[in-house]
Short mmCIF file of C-alpha atoms in Angstrom, two decimals:
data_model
loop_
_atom_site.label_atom_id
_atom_site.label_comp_id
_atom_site.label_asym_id
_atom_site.label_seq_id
_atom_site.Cartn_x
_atom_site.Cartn_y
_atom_site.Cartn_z
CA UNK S 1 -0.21 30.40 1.14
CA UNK S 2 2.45 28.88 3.43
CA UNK S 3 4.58 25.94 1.64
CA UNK S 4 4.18 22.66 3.05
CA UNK S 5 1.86 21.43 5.55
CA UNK S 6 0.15 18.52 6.19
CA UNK S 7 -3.78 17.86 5.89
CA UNK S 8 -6.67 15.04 5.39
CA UNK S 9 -6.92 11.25 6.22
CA UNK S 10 -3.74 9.31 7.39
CA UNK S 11 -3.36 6.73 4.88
CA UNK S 12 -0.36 4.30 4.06
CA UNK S 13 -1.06 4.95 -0.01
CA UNK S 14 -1.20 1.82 -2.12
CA UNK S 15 -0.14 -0.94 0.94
CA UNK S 16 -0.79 -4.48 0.93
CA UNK S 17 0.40 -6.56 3.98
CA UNK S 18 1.68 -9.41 1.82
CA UNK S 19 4.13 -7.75 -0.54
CA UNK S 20 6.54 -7.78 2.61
CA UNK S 21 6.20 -11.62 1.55
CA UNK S 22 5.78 -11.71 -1.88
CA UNK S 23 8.72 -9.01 -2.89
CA UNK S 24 10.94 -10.14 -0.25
CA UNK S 25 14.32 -11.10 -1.24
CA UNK S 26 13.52 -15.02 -2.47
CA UNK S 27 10.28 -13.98 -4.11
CA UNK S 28 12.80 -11.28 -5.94
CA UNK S 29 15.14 -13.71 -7.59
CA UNK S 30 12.23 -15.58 -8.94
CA UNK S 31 10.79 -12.28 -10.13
CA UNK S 32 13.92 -11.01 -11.80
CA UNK S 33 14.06 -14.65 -13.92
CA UNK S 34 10.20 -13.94 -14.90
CA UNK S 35 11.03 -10.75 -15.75
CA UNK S 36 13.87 -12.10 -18.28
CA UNK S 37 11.42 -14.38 -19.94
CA UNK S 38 8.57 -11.38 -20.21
CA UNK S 39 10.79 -9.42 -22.01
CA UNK S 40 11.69 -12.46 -24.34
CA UNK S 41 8.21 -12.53 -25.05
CA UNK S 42 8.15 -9.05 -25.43
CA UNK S 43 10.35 -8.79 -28.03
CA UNK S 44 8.83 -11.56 -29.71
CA UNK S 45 5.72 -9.62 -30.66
CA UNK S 46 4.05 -11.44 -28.04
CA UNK S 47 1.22 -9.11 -25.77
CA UNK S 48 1.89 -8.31 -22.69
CA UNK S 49 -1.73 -9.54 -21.30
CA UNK S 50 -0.98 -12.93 -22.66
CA UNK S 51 2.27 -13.21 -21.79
CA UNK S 52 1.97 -12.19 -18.53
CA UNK S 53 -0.16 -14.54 -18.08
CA UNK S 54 1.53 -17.54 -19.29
CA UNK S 55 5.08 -16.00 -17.36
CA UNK S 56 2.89 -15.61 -14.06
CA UNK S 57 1.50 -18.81 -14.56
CA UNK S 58 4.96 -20.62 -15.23
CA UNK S 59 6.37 -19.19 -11.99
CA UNK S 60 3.11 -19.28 -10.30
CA UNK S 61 3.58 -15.82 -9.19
CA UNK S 62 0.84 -13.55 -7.45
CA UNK S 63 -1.80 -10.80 -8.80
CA UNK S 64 0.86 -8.41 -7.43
CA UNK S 65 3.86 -9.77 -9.18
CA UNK S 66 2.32 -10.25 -12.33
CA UNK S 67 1.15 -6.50 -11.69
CA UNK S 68 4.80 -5.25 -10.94
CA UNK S 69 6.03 -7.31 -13.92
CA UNK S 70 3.51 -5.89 -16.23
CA UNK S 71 4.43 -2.00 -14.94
CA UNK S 72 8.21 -2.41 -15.35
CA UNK S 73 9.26 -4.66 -18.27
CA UNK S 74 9.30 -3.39 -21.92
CA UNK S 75 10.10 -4.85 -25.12
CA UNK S 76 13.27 -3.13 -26.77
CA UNK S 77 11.65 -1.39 -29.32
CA UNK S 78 9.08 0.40 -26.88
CA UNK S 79 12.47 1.30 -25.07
CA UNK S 80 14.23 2.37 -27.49
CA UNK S 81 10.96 4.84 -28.05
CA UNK S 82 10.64 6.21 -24.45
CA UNK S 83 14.76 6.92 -24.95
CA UNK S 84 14.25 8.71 -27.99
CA UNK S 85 11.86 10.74 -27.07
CA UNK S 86 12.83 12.01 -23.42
CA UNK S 87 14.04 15.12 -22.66
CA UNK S 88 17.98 15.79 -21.77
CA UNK S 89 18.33 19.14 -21.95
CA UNK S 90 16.13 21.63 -19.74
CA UNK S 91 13.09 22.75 -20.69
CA UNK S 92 10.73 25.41 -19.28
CA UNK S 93 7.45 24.40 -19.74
CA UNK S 94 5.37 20.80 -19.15
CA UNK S 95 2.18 18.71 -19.19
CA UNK S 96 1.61 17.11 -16.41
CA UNK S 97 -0.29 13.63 -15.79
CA UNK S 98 -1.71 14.84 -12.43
CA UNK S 99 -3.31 11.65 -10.77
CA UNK S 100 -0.14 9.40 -12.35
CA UNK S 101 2.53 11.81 -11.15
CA UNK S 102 0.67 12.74 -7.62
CA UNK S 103 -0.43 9.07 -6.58
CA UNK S 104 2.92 8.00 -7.40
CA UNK S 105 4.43 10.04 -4.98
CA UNK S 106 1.69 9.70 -1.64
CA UNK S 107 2.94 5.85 -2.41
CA UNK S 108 6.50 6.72 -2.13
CA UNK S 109 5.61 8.99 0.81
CA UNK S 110 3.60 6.11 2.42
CA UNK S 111 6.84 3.45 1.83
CA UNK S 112 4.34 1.10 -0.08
CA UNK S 113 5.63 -0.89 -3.05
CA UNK S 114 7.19 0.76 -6.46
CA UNK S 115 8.81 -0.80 -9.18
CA UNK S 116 11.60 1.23 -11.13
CA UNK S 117 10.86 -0.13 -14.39
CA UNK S 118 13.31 -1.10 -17.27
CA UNK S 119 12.78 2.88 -19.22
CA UNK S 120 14.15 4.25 -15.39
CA UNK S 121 10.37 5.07 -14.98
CA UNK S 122 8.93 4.57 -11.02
CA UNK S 123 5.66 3.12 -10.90
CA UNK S 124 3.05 2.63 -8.28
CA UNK S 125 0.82 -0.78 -7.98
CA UNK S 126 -2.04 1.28 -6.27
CA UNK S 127 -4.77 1.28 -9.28
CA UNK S 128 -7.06 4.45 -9.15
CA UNK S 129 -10.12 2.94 -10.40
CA UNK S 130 -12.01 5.97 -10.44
CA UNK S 131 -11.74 6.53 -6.87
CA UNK S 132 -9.21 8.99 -4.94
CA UNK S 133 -9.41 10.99 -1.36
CA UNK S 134 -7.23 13.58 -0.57
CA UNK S 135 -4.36 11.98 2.01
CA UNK S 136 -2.09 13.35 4.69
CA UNK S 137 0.58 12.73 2.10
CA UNK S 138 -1.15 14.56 -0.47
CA UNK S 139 0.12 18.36 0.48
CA UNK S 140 3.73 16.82 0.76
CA UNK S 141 3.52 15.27 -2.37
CA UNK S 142 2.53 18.44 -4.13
CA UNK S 143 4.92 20.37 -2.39
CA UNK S 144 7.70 18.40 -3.56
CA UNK S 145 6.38 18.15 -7.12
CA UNK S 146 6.42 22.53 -7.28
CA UNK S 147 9.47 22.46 -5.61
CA UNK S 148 11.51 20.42 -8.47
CA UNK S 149 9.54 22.21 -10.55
CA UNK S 150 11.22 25.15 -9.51
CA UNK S 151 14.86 24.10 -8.46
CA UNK S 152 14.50 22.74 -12.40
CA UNK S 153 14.02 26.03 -13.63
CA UNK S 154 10.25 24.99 -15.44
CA UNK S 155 8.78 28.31 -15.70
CA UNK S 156 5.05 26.86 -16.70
CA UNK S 157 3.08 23.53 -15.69
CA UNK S 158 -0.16 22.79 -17.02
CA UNK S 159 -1.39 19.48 -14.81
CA UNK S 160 -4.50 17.57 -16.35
CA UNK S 161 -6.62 15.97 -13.80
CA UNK S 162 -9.10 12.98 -15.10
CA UNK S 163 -12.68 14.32 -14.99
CA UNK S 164 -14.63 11.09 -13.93
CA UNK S 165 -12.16 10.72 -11.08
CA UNK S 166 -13.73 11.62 -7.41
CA UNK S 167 -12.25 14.51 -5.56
CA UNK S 168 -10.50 15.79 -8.84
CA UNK S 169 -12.33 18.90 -7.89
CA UNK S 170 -10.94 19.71 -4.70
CA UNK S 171 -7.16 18.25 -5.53
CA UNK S 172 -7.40 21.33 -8.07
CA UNK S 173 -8.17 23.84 -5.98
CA UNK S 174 -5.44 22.46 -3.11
CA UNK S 175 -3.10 22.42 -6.17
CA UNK S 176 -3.43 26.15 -7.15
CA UNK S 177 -3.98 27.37 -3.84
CA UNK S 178 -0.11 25.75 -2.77
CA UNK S 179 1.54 26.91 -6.51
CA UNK S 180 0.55 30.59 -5.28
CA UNK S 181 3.83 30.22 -3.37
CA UNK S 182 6.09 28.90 -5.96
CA UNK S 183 7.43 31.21 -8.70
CA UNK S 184 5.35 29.39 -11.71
CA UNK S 185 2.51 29.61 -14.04
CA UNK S 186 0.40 26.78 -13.11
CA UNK S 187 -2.65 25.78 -14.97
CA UNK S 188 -5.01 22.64 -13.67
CA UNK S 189 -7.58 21.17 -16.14
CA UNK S 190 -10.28 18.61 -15.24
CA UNK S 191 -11.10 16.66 -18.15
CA UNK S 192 -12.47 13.67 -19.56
CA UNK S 193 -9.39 12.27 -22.03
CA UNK S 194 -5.92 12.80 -20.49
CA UNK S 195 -4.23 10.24 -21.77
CA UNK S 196 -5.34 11.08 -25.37
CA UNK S 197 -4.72 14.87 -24.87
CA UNK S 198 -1.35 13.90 -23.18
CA UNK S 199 -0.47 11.07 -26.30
CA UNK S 200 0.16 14.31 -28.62
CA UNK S 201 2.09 16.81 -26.39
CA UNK S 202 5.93 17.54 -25.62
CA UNK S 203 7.34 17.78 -21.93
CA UNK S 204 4.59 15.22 -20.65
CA UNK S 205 5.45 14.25 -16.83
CA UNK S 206 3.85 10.82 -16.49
CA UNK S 207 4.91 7.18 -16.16
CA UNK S 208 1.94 5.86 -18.57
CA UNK S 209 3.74 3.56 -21.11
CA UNK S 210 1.11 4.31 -23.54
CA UNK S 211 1.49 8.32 -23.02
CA UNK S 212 5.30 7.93 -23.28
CA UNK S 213 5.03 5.61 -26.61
CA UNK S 214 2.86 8.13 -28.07
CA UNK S 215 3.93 11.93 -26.96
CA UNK S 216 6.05 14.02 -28.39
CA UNK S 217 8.98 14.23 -25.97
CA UNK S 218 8.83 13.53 -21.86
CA UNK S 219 10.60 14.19 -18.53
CA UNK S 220 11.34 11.57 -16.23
CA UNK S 221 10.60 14.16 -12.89
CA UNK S 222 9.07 11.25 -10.59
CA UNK S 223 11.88 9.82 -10.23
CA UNK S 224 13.89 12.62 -9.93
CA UNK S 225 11.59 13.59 -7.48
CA UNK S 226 11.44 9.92 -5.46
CA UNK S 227 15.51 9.15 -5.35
CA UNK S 228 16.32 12.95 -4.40
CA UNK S 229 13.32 13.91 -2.11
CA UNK S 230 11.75 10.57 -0.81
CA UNK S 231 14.75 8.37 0.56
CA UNK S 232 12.90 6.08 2.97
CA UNK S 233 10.61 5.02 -0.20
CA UNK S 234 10.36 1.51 -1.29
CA UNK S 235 10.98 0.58 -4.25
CA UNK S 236 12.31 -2.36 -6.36
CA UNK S 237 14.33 -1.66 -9.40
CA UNK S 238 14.02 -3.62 -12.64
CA UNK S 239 15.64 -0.71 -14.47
CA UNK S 240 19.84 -2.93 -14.46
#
């Protein structure tokens, strides 16, 4: 199988006309003050639902902004967690949230909105919802994802799809059919509970706060993967 290539629907992954409007540099300041007050919250045992809510509602702030709030800011102690627990050394073998890790990149690839949130995590805004199509991103996303698999010296990934997700069938078979050029053991799974099967492993690739805050130890590889491979991407950094 030849690396690379490009294949299926041409699709700007997870865009919305308006965030040129609501994450434009104005809308940003007032964002970056929200985000100081959510993590107040935050780290006064507050939830994050409700105090989104009453932060978003404060600022009057969008669905979207609450969204990208919501996705990057932590409390301190779930930070202190995710640091804990994530890898620093290099490992050879990892669990990888498939749909997270792969969606997350077609959005880079598409220069649609991500948020680098406070743990140095990127994540997307797109929402799967049960629904996903293969893309014209999606070969180049997988590409990139074996390549820094390789250039990092994993020797074995094991990628869990989610079961009830559409295409999750044929995104397997495009996966193994591109690893067949990469020096690696790569296993895909379909099944019904990846975030619970993920919640009690080591070397899990995702940006799920729940997954990190519950597995054993974790890689940060898409965003390795983003700032090294995917320059042109968009994204807005609540991580400093």
């Amino acid at each position: 199988m030849k690396r690379g290539c490009n294949m299926g629907e041409v699709v700007r992954r997870g865009y919305v006309p308006s965030d040129s409007k609501e994450f434009n540099e104005a809308a940003l300041q007032i964002l970056n003050n929200a985000g100081e007050d959510l993590y107040y919250l935050l780290n006064r045992n507050y939830k994050i639902k409700g105090a989104s809510t009453l932060i978003g509602n404060h600022y009057m702030l969008s669905e979207r902004q609450r969204l990208a709030l919501v996705r990057a800011i932590s409390s301190q102690a779930d930070l202190e967690i995710r640091k804990m627990k994530e890898c620093q050394s290099p490992i050879e073998e990892v669990n990888i949230d498939g749909f997270n890790t792969i969606i997350t990149l077609e959005v880079a690839l598409s220069e649609s909105l991500l948020v680098k949130g406070m743990d140095g995590t990127i994540r997307d805004l797109a929402g799967l919802r049960g629904t996903y199509r293969l893309i014209d991103k999606t070969r180049i996303a997988i590409q990139y994802l074996l390549e820094t698999l390789e250039e990092k010296g994993i020797k074995k990934a094991h990628i869990f799809l989610d079961a009830p997700v559409s295409n999750s069938g044929r995104l397997k078979q495009l996966i193994l059919e591109m690893s067949e050029a990469y020096p690696l053991e790569v296993r895909v799974e379909v099944i019904n509970e990846v975030d619970a099967v993920l919640s009690g492993l080591k070397g899990v690739v995702s940006s799920d706060a729940i997954i990190l805050n519950k597995c054993e130890s974790w890689i940060n590889l898409n965003a390795s993967i983003i700032e090294e491979k995917i320059p042109s991407s968009w994204c807005i950094d609540f991580c400093n």
